[in-house]
């Protein structure tokens, strides 16, 4: 994959939307479509917890409660990650930035690398989010996410790829979900205005009803119609 024109630095595709908006699924589609890596701060943080690193221990309580972890910590993780070789032409940010302060840090970092951003906002009705979150299951072995309605496994309760038993992620429990939604409304939703006001390319995608493939098609159309974003060729 090669990126033509539009500055020398990386293109950051920022996917954002509430928990349950389908960010993870759409990120994986975009990885295939654009041939650039996905960077999920949630996955990176969970990985630290699994490995029991100092960072993992410092964030465990917040993660379990569904609260955001400190900005400096995620800013540092993302900054280190996006400067690796595989991010040179671009990357997909899934779950970052989530606060105005993270967004400002990211805009500065990207400008320093000579890059630019396109922001994709997946908007989803509250009731749809709640029913999606209730049916969500994950394979602890390979990380694949399933959903009873939109993406059921072939055999109920078992991962298609490795036959491992599917479980409810700890932070998908009902009380934690409502805390995560509160945090999203208070801290992350204002980013739509932040990006609009700072003149960044912002694409609003209605992700409430259709199958994930249809939503991906909408994202593809929007990217193609943006000057400088439909610039990938293999
Ligand atoms: P979701 O988007 O469905 O809430 P994630 O896997 O993206 O799930 O995030 C899980 C948890 O990881 C969040 O509830 C929060 O505690 C932490 N987290 C992830 N990304 C960030 C971020 N950019 N800033 C602060 N905390 C984060």
XYZ file of C-alpha atoms and ligand atoms in Angstrom:
261
model
C 0.000 0.000 0.000
C 1.272 3.406 -0.924
C -0.121 6.828 -0.124
C -0.006 9.378 -2.942
C -0.024 13.116 -2.404
C -1.550 15.018 0.523
C 1.684 15.578 2.476
C 4.425 13.173 3.381
C 3.225 12.092 6.807
C 0.722 9.453 7.855
C -3.042 9.599 7.437
C -4.765 9.014 10.779
C -8.228 7.577 10.339
C -9.912 8.339 13.640
C -12.929 6.149 14.268
C -15.082 7.290 17.046
C -18.461 6.509 18.469
C -19.971 5.314 21.716
C -19.293 1.895 23.225
C -21.311 -0.522 21.096
C -21.204 1.667 17.984
C -19.236 -1.002 16.116
C -15.851 0.759 16.118
C -13.900 -2.465 16.603
C -15.663 -4.236 13.727
C -15.348 -1.272 11.375
C -11.667 -0.862 12.270
C -11.001 -4.418 11.158
C -12.792 -3.783 7.836
C -10.745 -0.626 7.354
C -7.505 -2.483 8.033
C -8.279 -4.728 5.065
C -9.591 -1.938 2.874
C -6.719 0.495 3.426
C -3.887 -1.882 4.346
C -2.870 0.132 7.401
C -2.758 -1.071 11.041
C -5.467 -0.667 13.652
C -4.470 0.896 16.937
C -6.961 0.187 19.695
C -6.121 1.857 23.006
C -8.607 -0.473 24.752
C -6.735 -3.527 23.411
C -3.350 -2.016 24.305
C -4.501 -1.284 27.853
C -6.054 -4.732 28.290
C -2.811 -6.239 27.041
C -0.890 -4.364 29.759
C -3.316 -5.713 32.340
C -2.942 -9.283 31.050
C 0.841 -9.025 31.158
C 0.753 -7.432 34.627
C 3.037 -4.518 33.669
C 3.377 -1.397 35.851
C 0.975 0.395 33.501
C -1.428 -2.558 33.764
C -1.432 -2.419 37.545
C -1.870 1.337 37.600
C -4.983 1.246 35.396
C -6.698 -1.948 36.576
C -9.226 -0.324 38.922
C -10.270 2.309 36.422
C -10.620 -0.194 33.595
C -12.797 -2.478 35.721
C -15.029 0.432 36.682
C -15.399 1.626 33.083
C -13.627 4.949 33.812
C -11.126 6.499 31.462
C -7.444 6.046 32.237
C -5.251 9.181 32.537
C -4.642 11.143 29.337
C -0.826 11.193 29.708
C -0.763 7.413 29.830
C -2.729 6.816 26.628
C -1.028 9.721 24.871
C 2.339 8.111 25.560
C 1.204 4.654 24.386
C -0.216 6.064 21.154
C 2.748 8.330 20.506
C 5.174 5.394 20.811
C 2.983 3.120 18.695
C 2.406 5.466 15.761
C 6.094 6.126 15.355
C 6.792 2.480 14.501
C 7.555 1.614 10.882
C 4.212 0.019 10.028
C 2.437 3.345 10.691
C 4.423 5.408 8.221
C 1.677 5.794 5.635
C -1.231 5.682 8.034
C -3.141 3.967 10.820
C -6.629 3.585 12.188
C -7.279 4.882 15.679
C -9.975 2.904 17.468
C -10.958 4.371 20.827
C -8.501 7.278 20.775
C -8.711 10.228 21.253
C -11.444 10.147 23.872
C -11.036 13.526 25.576
C -10.389 17.049 24.294
C -6.936 16.945 25.848
C -6.111 13.664 24.024
C -7.436 15.150 20.773
C -5.259 18.237 21.138
C -2.208 16.068 21.887
C -2.923 13.907 18.858
C -3.388 16.833 16.486
C -0.003 18.242 17.616
C 1.739 14.887 17.350
C 0.386 14.287 13.878
C 1.266 17.775 12.700
C 4.817 17.105 13.951
C 4.931 14.004 11.745
C 3.605 15.951 8.753
C 0.395 13.918 8.777
C -3.292 14.695 8.637
C -6.468 13.221 10.009
C -9.894 12.182 8.869
C -12.486 11.680 11.562
C -15.294 9.166 11.190
C -18.102 9.483 13.702
C -20.325 6.407 13.994
C -23.623 7.607 15.425
C -25.984 5.063 16.929
C -29.319 5.320 18.810
C -29.126 4.735 22.554
C -31.547 1.769 22.534
C -29.633 0.062 19.753
C -26.423 0.458 21.751
C -27.938 -1.111 24.848
C -29.253 -4.151 22.983
C -25.968 -4.616 21.129
C -23.940 -4.438 24.314
C -26.181 -6.974 26.041
C -25.513 -9.555 23.308
C -21.774 -8.973 23.097
C -19.354 -11.874 23.656
C -15.627 -12.146 23.112
C -13.192 -14.972 22.459
C -10.436 -14.644 25.064
C -8.065 -16.631 22.868
C -8.120 -14.601 19.621
C -10.054 -11.474 20.672
C -12.815 -11.837 18.050
C -16.008 -10.045 19.059
C -19.384 -11.646 18.431
C -22.893 -10.364 18.843
C -26.053 -12.389 19.281
C -27.874 -10.187 16.742
C -25.405 -8.693 14.295
C -22.605 -11.233 14.324
C -23.554 -14.580 15.860
C -20.968 -17.365 15.946
C -21.759 -20.466 13.855
C -22.265 -22.477 17.053
C -23.778 -20.555 19.977
C -21.214 -19.691 22.656
C -18.169 -20.962 20.736
C -15.560 -19.088 18.672
C -15.655 -19.848 14.902
C -11.862 -19.726 14.583
C -10.589 -21.724 17.530
C -13.593 -23.335 19.272
C -12.800 -21.493 22.520
C -15.748 -20.670 24.782
C -17.074 -17.102 24.345
C -17.398 -14.922 27.449
C -18.790 -11.531 28.480
C -15.899 -9.093 28.703
C -15.556 -7.840 32.275
C -16.267 -4.248 31.302
C -19.359 -5.283 29.277
C -21.282 -6.013 32.484
C -24.435 -3.920 32.649
C -23.425 -1.480 35.409
C -20.052 -0.914 33.759
C -21.677 -0.327 30.367
C -23.830 2.461 31.746
C -20.723 4.085 33.298
C -18.879 3.829 29.967
C -21.841 5.428 28.176
C -21.875 8.277 30.714
C -18.169 8.861 30.209
C -18.687 8.846 26.460
C -21.454 11.475 26.603
C -19.510 13.724 28.976
C -15.957 13.430 27.671
C -15.885 12.022 24.159
C -18.963 13.311 22.346
C -17.749 16.939 22.595
C -14.911 15.877 20.275
C -17.297 16.085 17.301
C -17.491 19.854 17.841
C -13.768 20.072 18.594
C -12.896 18.489 15.245
C -15.549 20.461 13.364
C -14.339 23.754 14.801
C -10.700 22.978 14.104
C -11.575 22.410 10.447
C -10.685 18.698 10.391
C -12.375 16.416 7.890
C -15.310 14.958 9.725
C -17.592 12.275 8.329
C -20.848 11.452 10.110
C -22.018 7.886 9.484
C -25.372 6.597 10.704
C -24.455 3.210 12.156
C -27.735 2.393 13.912
C -29.440 -0.230 11.883
C -27.738 -2.015 9.050
C -25.345 -4.905 8.974
C -21.660 -4.052 9.546
C -20.850 -4.580 5.821
C -23.366 -1.892 4.814
C -21.913 0.567 7.288
C -18.441 -0.192 5.989
C -19.684 0.594 2.459
C -20.862 3.992 3.697
C -17.480 4.696 5.250
C -15.756 3.694 2.023
C -17.977 6.084 0.032
C -17.282 8.931 2.419
C -13.543 8.347 2.335
C -13.567 8.206 -1.449
C -15.385 11.516 -1.704
C -12.943 13.364 0.521
C -10.100 15.169 -1.191
C -6.821 13.562 -0.161
C -8.369 10.572 1.599
C -9.202 8.313 -1.338
C -5.544 8.200 -2.243
C -4.569 4.650 -1.533
C -3.310 2.314 -4.195
C -1.635 -1.065 -3.963
P -15.328 0.717 24.274
O -15.005 1.649 23.162
O -16.323 -0.301 23.850
O -15.647 1.436 25.552
P -12.508 0.040 24.567
O -11.956 -1.330 24.435
O -12.164 1.037 23.526
O -14.071 -0.161 24.688
O -12.070 0.650 25.987
C -12.168 -0.083 27.182
C -11.669 0.756 28.358
O -10.294 1.111 28.167
C -12.370 2.091 28.557
O -13.562 1.945 29.309
C -11.299 2.879 29.322
O -11.241 2.462 30.672
C -10.021 2.423 28.648
N -9.632 3.275 27.482
C -9.557 2.885 26.183
N -9.156 3.897 25.383
C -8.977 4.964 26.196
C -8.579 6.316 25.980
N -8.300 6.787 24.751
N -8.500 7.138 27.062
C -8.760 6.709 28.307
N -9.172 5.448 28.593
C -9.254 4.566 27.553
